[in-house]
Amino acid sequence: MPQIDQTHDRTLRSWLPSANGHQDFPIQNLPFGVFSPPGGTARAGVAIGDAILDLAAALASGLFEGDARQAAEAASGATLNAFLALGAEPRRRLRARLSELLAVGSAAQREVEPCLHAAADCTLHLPASIGDYTDFYVGIHHATNVGQQFRPDNPLLPNYKHVPIGYHGRASSICPSGTPVRRPSGQSKQPDAIGPGFGATQRLDYELELGVWVGRGNALGEAIPIAEAGAHVAGYCLLNDWSARDIQAWEYQPLGPFLAKNFASTISAWVVTPEALAPFRIAQPPRPGGDPAPLPYLMDLADQREGALDLELEVLLLTPGLRAKGLQAHRLGLSNARHMYWTVAQMIAHHTCNGCNLRPGDLLGTGTISGPDATACGSILEATLGGKNPIVLASGEERRFLQDGDEVILRARGRREGFAPIGFGECRATIVPAS
Amino acid sequence: MPQIDQTHDRTLRSWLPSANGHQDFPIQNLPFGVFSPPGGTARAGVAIGDAILDLAAALASGLFEGDARQAAEAASGATLNAFLALGAEPRRRLRARLSELLAVGSAAQREVEPCLHAAADCTLHLPASIGDYTDFYVGIHHATNVGQQFRPDNPLLPNYKHVPIGYHGRASSICPSGTPVRRPSGQSKQPDAIGPGFGATQRLDYELELGVWVGRGNALGEAIPIAEAGAHVAGYCLLNDWSARDIQAWEYQPLGPFLAKNFASTISAWVVTPEALAPFRIAQPPRPGGDPAPLPYLMDLADQREGALDLELEVLLLTPGLRAKGLQAHRLGLSNARHMYWTVAQMIAHHTCNGCNLRPGDLLGTGTISGPDATACGSILEATLGGKNPIVLASGEERRFLQDGDEVILRARGRREGFAPIGFGECRATIVPAS
């Protein structure tokens, strides 16, 4: 199992009461992000329970030394790019020191307390300036389900089990959790219509994905070998790759999705580190019999042994009707990151095998991660079979696709016997009407 | 015709002798860029003849006032992003002042002279930090020619004449002219092979494109109406969208080109302004009979009247054999920007019709612009019919695709009766062997 140390100890408790048993941010997590306290400017912070630790303030109080200090300095600007670029060791040192500072018995509790802000009073921002955003397609159940609807005769194309398929997305429209999403307009064409029309999408969808933050980059022209790929990952987030299916169906050939996707992507604001996720790494599930072996540049024994992630991924829907009746959000799907056909290391090795350069703060999406059955769909297109079978909610409402006022909430959760469960914080956004 | 003023006067001459009759940079052009003089840091400049005017130095010498001063201030950092964001009016004022300063009879010649650097001694950089790069597909002859090879039965897909097809490209690997391009490796599959292989591409290609620099951006969720699209263009460049055709053929379905394109794109380093190009604007060529009318969001009378560009686009090849024998570069194709099926304004209106936000310094590619006949191919895939008909060079060499050591050179040139011809400067790069 990847490096497990004292920061993962399940018995570790914080002197900050809200951290203990917190569903997302117990002391075993310590994700990094960028926030503004009330009336303050954007700055880096660490989520702990219901609070955020101001890293620059802690740095100014002299709470860090050596490598941890260097990492905290890199993390004390208005974006985390310089911190993401550092690589694992300084990040690990800073994490260890933060764990020490926040743990019961910390000698520095009195110095740390003034550096905490109530998270509820703060605004979360994108954690980094995103240079390039690439979205993959590694959820094989999703690829199969959607392929069946777009290409009934040919759901999974011949390249799928050889190539970690990916494409470039739009960086400018990536928003932190909480930013409303405007229903996009665009061209679409009814299958039996003579020509296309223009208007607000009628088939608005979410996509349940993991996001991967690139840490250290690579020089243009130099591939990252798969055995080194893990060292280039700085963290993870949730990613909702909103999609307009009617626009997509009409525009996507031959160059792929464009306006169907680039109107907004929502991410959870906290960077959950590879260190925090170490307990939840698992072996790659064996490939089904008959599947081809990956080409050598995508093969690594360590990656096979511990390159997959066991993370529950959940998507929930809160509609105006549910809200009005005081009902809970409806679970649209419960999936797991273990359903990725390719690992993150394989994604990175593939992305750079042609010399393409990744930069610190680049974001990779996994693509929609659905599970093998109908309770684990990562998009409404799958859950309703393209709108044919509406979802019926406890409020009496029906949904074939998303309506204005609907809020979609993604959650991730790591659970493993002997370890404290951790979460990612929410990735949520509400649809506002087309302009 | 778009605003023509005294800066376009063909009789205007500069006191700098190399500017007069310069093929690219006479006083009627005045493109902006970022350069380093020997031993100096990156800074903004203006190309004039064989020299570059250091804008920050000119600013420090008190050569600008009012709006021109504001524009020069925005243009005096290490990237032009803030300048690009300004919009047309300050840019026009700065251009007018630069024209005055550099013209024969300028009262300030003595103050300007120390601000000039010999271009040959300087290094050119990317003019802006590129947030997002989008590549379109508006060259209808290219789309038809390539479609015939990838989809013989179905060259031009049903959406082509309705949708200005585009997709997201990679910003990190965009390089200024002169940066060598490493031959990429990747997965490809021979049509009759059982599985794919991995290796250096055997079908390396160039693509002759115009690049469009985005100036003022738009807020997320707010479309740019076509009538306002022109105001969001800050300038133009040449763009070589290098492509690995064997990788592309295997990877591109269903999400579009990825590693086949993102290993490098080369641009010319100078931002040629819409003002400099005003004399070369022409009416959109009439759509062939039977073609559908564009949907209303893509229709604008002024755009129909003067939204197209009459610019010669040339692509040349210099091989090791030609070089060794002292022979000239071989012209691979001579095309024209008038062969775009969609205008730049239509590209921008389409890109933002779903609310997608453009930012200052974003780059749009037009896609390959080929002409209607075999002398006007914008890619070698077209010129050799997919490698079937090799090009024979004066050196005796043959080319089906690009070889290591080959240099591809793009040029653009505006010519119009009554106006001084201008060019873009070169967009050139040499292929180095795969690593």
Short mmCIF file of C-alpha atoms in Angstrom, two decimals, chain A:
data_model
loop_
_atom_site.label_atom_id
_atom_site.label_comp_id
_atom_site.label_asym_id
_atom_site.label_seq_id
_atom_site.Cartn_x
_atom_site.Cartn_y
_atom_site.Cartn_z
CA MET A 1 0.00 0.00 0.00
CA PRO A 2 1.26 3.54 -0.73
CA GLN A 3 2.99 5.36 2.08
CA ILE A 4 0.81 5.30 5.19
CA ASP A 5 2.11 7.38 8.07
CA GLN A 6 0.99 8.89 11.33
CA THR A 7 -1.22 11.44 9.52
CA HIS A 8 -3.51 8.55 8.56
CA ASP A 9 -3.91 7.22 12.10
CA ARG A 10 -7.65 6.72 12.60
CA THR A 11 -7.36 7.52 16.29
CA LEU A 12 -5.92 10.95 15.57
CA ARG A 13 -8.25 13.70 16.79
CA SER A 14 -8.15 17.46 16.43
CA TRP A 15 -8.54 20.02 19.19
CA LEU A 16 -11.04 21.62 16.79
CA PRO A 17 -14.21 19.74 17.75
CA SER A 18 -15.95 20.04 14.36
CA ALA A 19 -13.12 18.12 12.68
CA ASN A 20 -13.72 14.94 14.64
CA GLY A 21 -16.13 12.74 12.72
CA HIS A 22 -16.53 15.40 10.02
CA GLN A 23 -17.85 13.69 6.89
CA ASP A 24 -15.38 15.42 4.59
CA PHE A 25 -12.61 17.13 6.49
CA PRO A 26 -11.38 15.24 9.54
CA ILE A 27 -7.73 15.74 10.48
CA GLN A 28 -6.83 12.78 8.25
CA ASN A 29 -7.78 14.72 5.09
CA LEU A 30 -6.29 18.28 5.15
CA PRO A 31 -7.08 19.34 1.57
CA PHE A 32 -5.75 22.58 0.12
CA GLY A 33 -7.77 25.33 -1.52
CA VAL A 34 -8.19 29.05 -2.10
CA PHE A 35 -10.75 31.06 -0.16
CA SER A 36 -11.69 34.60 0.81
CA PRO A 37 -12.69 35.36 4.37
CA PRO A 38 -15.39 38.04 4.79
CA GLY A 39 -14.04 41.28 3.36
CA GLY A 40 -10.66 39.69 2.64
CA THR A 41 -8.74 38.81 -0.49
CA ALA A 42 -8.27 35.35 -1.99
CA ARG A 43 -5.66 33.25 -0.21
CA ALA A 44 -4.68 29.63 0.28
CA GLY A 45 -6.17 27.57 3.05
CA VAL A 46 -6.61 24.10 4.45
CA ALA A 47 -10.04 22.66 5.26
CA ILE A 48 -10.37 21.26 8.78
CA GLY A 49 -13.83 20.41 10.07
CA ASP A 50 -16.07 23.45 9.72
CA ALA A 51 -13.09 25.79 9.52
CA ILE A 52 -10.41 26.91 7.11
CA LEU A 53 -6.84 27.48 8.19
CA ASP A 54 -5.28 30.56 6.57
CA LEU A 55 -1.88 29.32 5.40
CA ALA A 56 -0.27 32.72 4.94
CA ALA A 57 -1.36 33.73 8.43
CA ALA A 58 0.05 30.51 9.87
CA LEU A 59 3.26 31.11 7.95
CA ALA A 60 3.50 34.65 9.31
CA SER A 61 3.04 33.25 12.81
CA GLY A 62 6.18 31.21 12.33
CA LEU A 63 4.43 27.84 12.48
CA PHE A 64 6.41 26.20 9.68
CA GLU A 65 10.05 25.31 9.26
CA GLY A 66 12.26 23.72 6.62
CA ASP A 67 10.48 21.91 3.77
CA ALA A 68 7.08 22.54 5.32
CA ARG A 69 7.87 26.24 5.35
CA GLN A 70 8.93 26.16 1.72
CA ALA A 71 5.68 24.41 0.81
CA ALA A 72 3.60 26.85 2.85
CA GLU A 73 5.35 29.76 1.14
CA ALA A 74 4.53 28.30 -2.26
CA ALA A 75 0.93 27.90 -1.08
CA SER A 76 0.46 31.37 0.23
CA GLY A 77 -0.46 33.25 -2.94
CA ALA A 78 -3.87 33.72 -4.55
CA THR A 79 -3.56 30.48 -6.51
CA LEU A 80 -2.01 27.14 -5.63
CA ASN A 81 -0.09 26.74 -8.90
CA ALA A 82 3.35 27.17 -7.34
CA PHE A 83 2.43 24.77 -4.54
CA LEU A 84 1.07 22.16 -6.95
CA ALA A 85 4.34 22.36 -8.86
CA LEU A 86 6.42 21.31 -5.83
CA GLY A 87 5.97 17.58 -6.00
CA ALA A 88 5.17 15.10 -3.26
CA GLU A 89 7.89 15.53 -0.67
CA PRO A 90 7.37 19.17 0.40
CA ARG A 91 3.61 18.59 0.27
CA ARG A 92 4.00 15.58 2.55
CA ARG A 93 6.12 17.59 4.98
CA LEU A 94 3.57 20.38 5.11
CA ARG A 95 0.78 17.86 5.63
CA ALA A 96 2.68 16.25 8.49
CA ARG A 97 3.21 19.61 10.15
CA LEU A 98 -0.44 20.63 9.68
CA SER A 99 -1.51 17.34 11.24
CA GLU A 100 0.75 18.04 14.21
CA LEU A 101 -0.50 21.61 14.59
CA LEU A 102 -4.16 20.63 14.49
CA ALA A 103 -3.99 17.48 16.59
CA VAL A 104 -5.08 17.23 20.19
CA GLY A 105 -2.07 18.07 22.31
CA SER A 106 -0.54 20.48 19.80
CA ALA A 107 1.78 22.88 21.59
CA ALA A 108 0.81 25.56 19.06
CA GLN A 109 -2.97 25.49 19.43
CA ARG A 110 -3.03 29.05 20.73
CA GLU A 111 -1.05 30.30 17.71
CA VAL A 112 -3.16 28.31 15.25
CA GLU A 113 -6.57 29.39 16.53
CA PRO A 114 -6.37 32.98 15.24
CA CYS A 115 -5.56 31.60 11.76
CA LEU A 116 -8.90 29.76 11.50
CA HIS A 117 -11.98 31.12 9.72
CA ALA A 118 -15.47 29.67 9.88
CA ALA A 119 -15.86 27.99 6.50
CA ALA A 120 -19.52 29.02 6.31
CA ASP A 121 -18.48 32.68 6.22
CA CYS A 122 -15.88 32.22 3.48
CA THR A 123 -16.06 32.12 -0.31
CA LEU A 124 -14.27 29.30 -2.08
CA HIS A 125 -12.46 29.96 -5.36
CA LEU A 126 -10.83 27.83 -8.01
CA PRO A 127 -7.69 26.51 -6.33
CA ALA A 128 -5.47 27.17 -9.34
CA SER A 129 -5.24 29.02 -12.58
CA ILE A 130 -6.03 26.20 -15.00
CA GLY A 131 -3.77 26.27 -18.03
CA ASP A 132 -5.34 23.41 -19.95
CA TYR A 133 -8.22 21.10 -19.17
CA THR A 134 -8.38 17.63 -20.68
CA ASP A 135 -11.30 15.31 -20.28
CA PHE A 136 -10.86 11.56 -20.61
CA TYR A 137 -13.44 8.85 -21.19
CA VAL A 138 -12.24 6.09 -18.90
CA GLY A 139 -15.62 5.09 -17.44
CA ILE A 140 -16.24 2.03 -19.55
CA HIS A 141 -19.82 1.54 -18.39
CA HIS A 142 -20.59 5.12 -19.34
CA ALA A 143 -18.86 4.76 -22.70
CA THR A 144 -20.89 1.64 -23.39
CA ASN A 145 -24.22 3.06 -22.20
CA VAL A 146 -23.84 6.30 -24.14
CA GLY A 147 -22.37 4.58 -27.17
CA GLN A 148 -25.53 2.48 -27.32
CA GLN A 149 -27.61 5.64 -27.67
CA PHE A 150 -25.40 7.56 -30.12
CA ARG A 151 -24.27 4.54 -32.14
CA PRO A 152 -26.64 1.61 -31.46
CA ASP A 153 -24.72 -0.74 -33.74
CA ASN A 154 -21.33 0.24 -32.46
CA PRO A 155 -21.38 1.29 -28.79
CA LEU A 156 -17.74 0.77 -27.86
CA LEU A 157 -15.46 1.75 -30.71
CA PRO A 158 -12.51 -0.50 -31.64
CA ASN A 159 -9.95 1.88 -30.10
CA TYR A 160 -11.54 2.06 -26.64
CA LYS A 161 -9.68 -0.84 -24.98
CA HIS A 162 -6.35 0.23 -26.48
CA VAL A 163 -6.40 4.02 -26.10
CA PRO A 164 -7.26 6.03 -22.97
CA ILE A 165 -9.49 8.26 -25.10
CA GLY A 166 -9.39 11.92 -24.16
CA TYR A 167 -10.04 15.32 -25.68
CA HIS A 168 -9.40 18.93 -24.82
CA GLY A 169 -12.02 20.85 -22.88
CA ARG A 170 -12.49 24.50 -22.05
CA ALA A 171 -10.54 25.94 -19.11
CA SER A 172 -12.25 29.36 -19.03
CA SER A 173 -15.67 28.06 -18.03
CA ILE A 174 -14.58 25.86 -15.13
CA CYS A 175 -16.29 27.20 -12.00
CA PRO A 176 -16.03 26.39 -8.33
CA SER A 177 -18.91 24.67 -6.57
CA GLY A 178 -21.82 26.99 -5.97
CA THR A 179 -21.57 29.02 -9.17
CA PRO A 180 -24.96 28.92 -10.95
CA VAL A 181 -24.97 27.33 -14.39
CA ARG A 182 -26.91 29.09 -17.13
CA ARG A 183 -28.82 26.79 -19.44
CA PRO A 184 -27.01 27.04 -22.76
CA SER A 185 -28.55 27.73 -26.13
CA GLY A 186 -27.30 26.29 -29.34
CA GLN A 187 -28.00 24.50 -32.59
CA SER A 188 -29.67 21.14 -32.54
CA LYS A 189 -31.59 19.06 -34.97
CA GLN A 190 -34.46 16.70 -34.44
CA PRO A 191 -33.66 13.47 -36.23
CA ASP A 192 -36.61 13.87 -38.61
CA ALA A 193 -36.33 17.66 -39.15
CA ILE A 194 -35.05 19.08 -42.43
CA GLY A 195 -32.63 21.55 -40.85
CA PRO A 196 -31.38 22.50 -37.40
CA GLY A 197 -32.97 25.04 -35.06
CA PHE A 198 -31.50 27.34 -32.43
CA GLY A 199 -32.67 27.58 -28.85
CA ALA A 200 -32.15 26.64 -25.24
CA THR A 201 -31.08 23.04 -24.78
CA GLN A 202 -33.90 20.64 -23.96
CA ARG A 203 -31.57 17.84 -22.94
CA LEU A 204 -29.38 19.27 -20.21
CA ASP A 205 -27.34 16.69 -18.32
CA TYR A 206 -24.70 16.37 -15.61
CA GLU A 207 -21.67 14.08 -15.66
CA LEU A 208 -20.15 12.57 -12.53
CA GLU A 209 -16.36 12.70 -12.82
CA LEU A 210 -13.19 12.83 -10.80
CA GLY A 211 -10.84 15.69 -11.57
CA VAL A 212 -7.07 15.31 -11.29
CA TRP A 213 -4.82 18.29 -10.57
CA VAL A 214 -1.47 18.17 -12.33
CA GLY A 215 1.47 18.99 -10.09
CA ARG A 216 4.93 18.99 -11.60
CA GLY A 217 4.78 19.37 -15.35
CA ASN A 218 6.96 17.99 -18.14
CA ALA A 219 8.96 19.71 -20.83
CA LEU A 220 7.49 19.86 -24.33
CA GLY A 221 8.76 16.87 -26.27
CA GLU A 222 9.46 14.71 -23.18
CA ALA A 223 7.01 11.97 -22.27
CA ILE A 224 6.24 11.06 -18.67
CA PRO A 225 6.87 7.31 -18.25
CA ILE A 226 4.00 5.54 -16.53
CA ALA A 227 6.18 4.62 -13.54
CA GLU A 228 6.71 8.33 -12.87
CA ALA A 229 3.18 9.48 -13.61
CA GLY A 230 2.02 9.37 -9.99
CA ALA A 231 4.66 11.91 -9.02
CA HIS A 232 2.97 14.41 -11.33
CA VAL A 233 -0.41 14.24 -9.56
CA ALA A 234 -0.98 16.94 -6.96
CA GLY A 235 -4.53 16.13 -6.01
CA TYR A 236 -8.11 15.32 -6.85
CA CYS A 237 -11.51 16.98 -6.98
CA LEU A 238 -15.04 16.26 -8.13
CA LEU A 239 -16.01 17.46 -11.58
CA ASN A 240 -19.45 17.92 -13.09
CA ASP A 241 -19.01 18.07 -16.84
CA TRP A 242 -22.41 19.61 -17.71
CA SER A 243 -23.57 18.49 -21.14
CA ALA A 244 -26.27 19.55 -23.58
CA ARG A 245 -27.12 16.30 -25.32
CA ASP A 246 -29.14 17.76 -28.19
CA ILE A 247 -26.35 20.19 -29.08
CA GLN A 248 -23.81 17.38 -28.70
CA ALA A 249 -25.60 14.96 -31.01
CA TRP A 250 -25.69 17.54 -33.81
CA GLU A 251 -22.21 19.04 -33.48
CA TYR A 252 -19.91 16.25 -32.34
CA GLN A 253 -18.86 14.80 -35.68
CA PRO A 254 -16.12 14.79 -36.82
CA LEU A 255 -14.13 16.79 -34.23
CA GLY A 256 -15.84 15.93 -30.93
CA PRO A 257 -17.96 17.79 -28.36
CA PHE A 258 -17.58 21.57 -28.27
CA LEU A 259 -20.47 23.87 -27.34
CA ALA A 260 -22.31 20.94 -25.78
CA LYS A 261 -19.74 20.97 -22.99
CA ASN A 262 -17.87 24.26 -22.83
CA PHE A 263 -20.60 26.44 -21.30
CA ALA A 264 -19.67 25.31 -17.77
CA SER A 265 -17.89 22.66 -15.75
CA THR A 266 -18.23 22.68 -11.97
CA ILE A 267 -15.53 21.42 -9.63
CA SER A 268 -15.28 20.94 -5.89
CA ALA A 269 -12.98 23.61 -4.54
CA TRP A 270 -10.66 21.52 -2.34
CA VAL A 271 -7.56 19.75 -3.64
CA VAL A 272 -7.59 16.36 -1.92
CA THR A 273 -3.99 15.19 -1.92
CA PRO A 274 -2.63 11.83 -3.04
CA GLU A 275 -1.35 11.52 0.54
CA ALA A 276 -4.86 11.81 1.97
CA LEU A 277 -6.08 9.23 -0.56
CA ALA A 278 -3.28 6.72 0.04
CA PRO A 279 -5.48 4.45 2.21
CA PHE A 280 -8.03 4.16 -0.60
CA ARG A 281 -5.73 2.96 -3.32
CA ILE A 282 -6.48 -0.50 -4.64
CA ALA A 283 -5.28 -2.85 -7.33
CA GLN A 284 -6.65 -2.36 -10.83
CA PRO A 285 -9.61 -4.63 -11.30
CA PRO A 286 -8.64 -7.42 -13.67
CA ARG A 287 -9.57 -6.74 -17.29
CA PRO A 288 -12.44 -8.89 -18.51
CA GLY A 289 -11.30 -12.00 -20.38
CA GLY A 290 -10.63 -11.31 -24.01
CA ASP A 291 -9.67 -7.66 -23.48
CA PRO A 292 -6.30 -6.76 -25.00
CA ALA A 293 -3.32 -6.13 -22.74
CA PRO A 294 -2.33 -2.46 -22.64
CA LEU A 295 0.63 -1.52 -24.81
CA PRO A 296 3.93 -1.40 -22.85
CA TYR A 297 3.90 2.38 -22.36
CA LEU A 298 0.64 1.92 -20.42
CA MET A 299 1.86 -0.98 -18.28
CA ASP A 300 3.43 -0.71 -14.85
CA LEU A 301 3.37 -3.32 -12.12
CA ALA A 302 3.05 -0.84 -9.27
CA ASP A 303 0.20 0.84 -11.10
CA GLN A 304 -1.54 -2.49 -11.53
CA ARG A 305 -1.05 -3.23 -7.85
CA GLU A 306 -2.23 0.08 -6.40
CA GLY A 307 -3.08 2.50 -9.19
CA ALA A 308 -6.87 2.39 -8.85
CA LEU A 309 -8.97 4.25 -6.29
CA ASP A 310 -11.78 2.95 -4.14
CA LEU A 311 -13.88 6.08 -3.77
CA GLU A 312 -17.65 6.20 -3.62
CA LEU A 313 -18.98 8.75 -6.07
CA GLU A 314 -22.51 9.95 -5.56
CA VAL A 315 -24.77 12.27 -7.54
CA LEU A 316 -27.87 13.84 -6.02
CA LEU A 317 -30.65 16.04 -7.38
CA LEU A 318 -32.49 18.75 -5.48
CA THR A 319 -35.43 20.16 -7.42
CA PRO A 320 -37.70 23.13 -6.68
CA GLY A 321 -40.44 20.62 -5.80
CA LEU A 322 -38.28 18.68 -3.37
CA ARG A 323 -37.11 21.93 -1.81
CA ALA A 324 -40.66 23.29 -1.46
CA LYS A 325 -41.79 20.15 0.32
CA GLY A 326 -38.75 20.01 2.56
CA LEU A 327 -37.74 16.66 1.02
CA GLN A 328 -34.19 15.42 0.77
CA ALA A 329 -32.11 15.44 -2.37
CA HIS A 330 -32.79 12.46 -4.60
CA ARG A 331 -29.90 10.11 -5.20
CA LEU A 332 -29.48 9.82 -8.94
CA GLY A 333 -26.60 7.42 -8.80
CA LEU A 334 -23.99 5.86 -6.56
CA SER A 335 -20.86 4.80 -8.39
CA ASN A 336 -17.23 4.21 -7.53
CA ALA A 337 -13.91 5.34 -8.97
CA ARG A 338 -12.92 1.68 -9.20
CA HIS A 339 -15.02 1.50 -12.39
CA MET A 340 -12.35 3.37 -14.36
CA TYR A 341 -11.02 1.23 -17.20
CA TRP A 342 -7.75 3.20 -17.20
CA THR A 343 -5.89 4.53 -14.16
CA VAL A 344 -4.80 8.11 -13.63
CA ALA A 345 -1.19 7.04 -14.28
CA GLN A 346 -2.26 5.54 -17.60
CA MET A 347 -4.08 8.77 -18.48
CA ILE A 348 -0.94 10.82 -17.79
CA ALA A 349 1.42 8.43 -19.59
CA HIS A 350 -0.88 8.46 -22.59
CA HIS A 351 -1.39 12.24 -22.57
CA THR A 352 2.35 12.86 -22.68
CA CYS A 353 3.49 9.90 -24.82
CA ASN A 354 3.65 12.24 -27.83
CA GLY A 355 5.60 14.88 -25.92
CA CYS A 356 2.59 17.03 -25.01
CA ASN A 357 3.55 19.17 -22.03
CA LEU A 358 1.47 19.27 -18.87
CA ARG A 359 1.82 22.28 -16.58
CA PRO A 360 1.19 22.72 -12.85
CA GLY A 361 -2.48 23.50 -12.36
CA ASP A 362 -3.69 21.68 -15.46
CA LEU A 363 -6.85 19.73 -14.80
CA LEU A 364 -7.66 16.26 -16.10
CA GLY A 365 -11.17 14.86 -15.94
CA THR A 366 -11.69 11.13 -15.87
CA GLY A 367 -14.89 11.22 -17.90
CA THR A 368 -18.17 10.04 -16.46
CA ILE A 369 -17.77 7.17 -14.05
CA SER A 370 -20.84 4.98 -14.10
CA GLY A 371 -21.08 1.59 -12.48
CA PRO A 372 -22.26 -1.63 -14.05
CA ASP A 373 -25.92 -1.31 -13.06
CA ALA A 374 -28.82 1.13 -13.27
CA THR A 375 -28.33 2.49 -9.73
CA ALA A 376 -24.83 3.67 -10.62
CA CYS A 377 -25.42 5.93 -13.61
CA GLY A 378 -23.19 9.01 -13.77
CA SER A 379 -25.41 10.92 -16.22
CA ILE A 380 -29.16 11.39 -16.64
CA LEU A 381 -28.80 10.27 -20.27
CA GLU A 382 -27.96 6.85 -18.90
CA ALA A 383 -30.40 6.92 -15.98
CA THR A 384 -33.41 7.73 -18.19
CA LEU A 385 -32.20 5.91 -21.31
CA GLY A 386 -31.96 9.12 -23.26
CA GLY A 387 -35.10 10.58 -21.70
CA LYS A 388 -37.30 7.60 -22.43
CA ASN A 389 -37.78 6.45 -18.81
CA PRO A 390 -38.31 9.48 -16.58
CA ILE A 391 -37.07 9.53 -13.01
CA VAL A 392 -39.97 9.96 -10.57
CA LEU A 393 -39.14 11.97 -7.46
CA ALA A 394 -40.71 11.88 -3.98
CA SER A 395 -42.19 15.32 -4.75
CA GLY A 396 -44.18 13.84 -7.61
CA GLU A 397 -41.99 15.61 -10.15
CA GLU A 398 -40.57 13.74 -13.13
CA ARG A 399 -37.24 14.32 -14.82
CA ARG A 400 -36.12 13.16 -18.25
CA PHE A 401 -33.40 15.83 -18.32
CA LEU A 402 -32.52 18.69 -15.96
CA GLN A 403 -34.95 21.59 -15.47
CA ASP A 404 -34.27 25.19 -14.48
CA GLY A 405 -33.95 25.47 -10.72
CA ASP A 406 -32.58 21.94 -10.38
CA GLU A 407 -29.45 21.61 -8.29
CA VAL A 408 -27.01 18.78 -8.91
CA ILE A 409 -24.72 17.74 -6.06
CA LEU A 410 -21.72 15.45 -6.40
CA ARG A 411 -19.99 13.81 -3.46
CA ALA A 412 -16.98 11.55 -3.07
CA ARG A 413 -16.14 9.47 -0.06
CA GLY A 414 -13.23 7.20 0.83
CA ARG A 415 -14.02 4.44 3.31
CA ARG A 416 -11.77 1.63 4.34
CA GLU A 417 -11.65 -0.65 7.35
CA GLY A 418 -9.08 0.69 9.81
CA PHE A 419 -9.01 4.23 8.42
CA ALA A 420 -10.96 7.41 9.04
CA PRO A 421 -13.40 8.07 6.19
CA ILE A 422 -12.80 11.29 4.27
CA GLY A 423 -14.74 13.26 1.66
CA PHE A 424 -14.12 15.88 -1.01
CA GLY A 425 -16.62 18.55 0.02
CA GLU A 426 -19.49 19.27 -2.28
CA CYS A 427 -19.54 20.00 -5.96
CA ARG A 428 -22.93 21.60 -6.47
CA ALA A 429 -24.60 24.03 -8.83
CA THR A 430 -28.10 25.15 -9.75
CA ILE A 431 -29.41 25.58 -13.30
CA VAL A 432 -30.62 29.09 -14.08
CA PRO A 433 -32.79 29.81 -17.14
CA ALA A 434 -31.30 30.51 -20.55
CA SER A 435 -30.78 34.20 -21.28
#
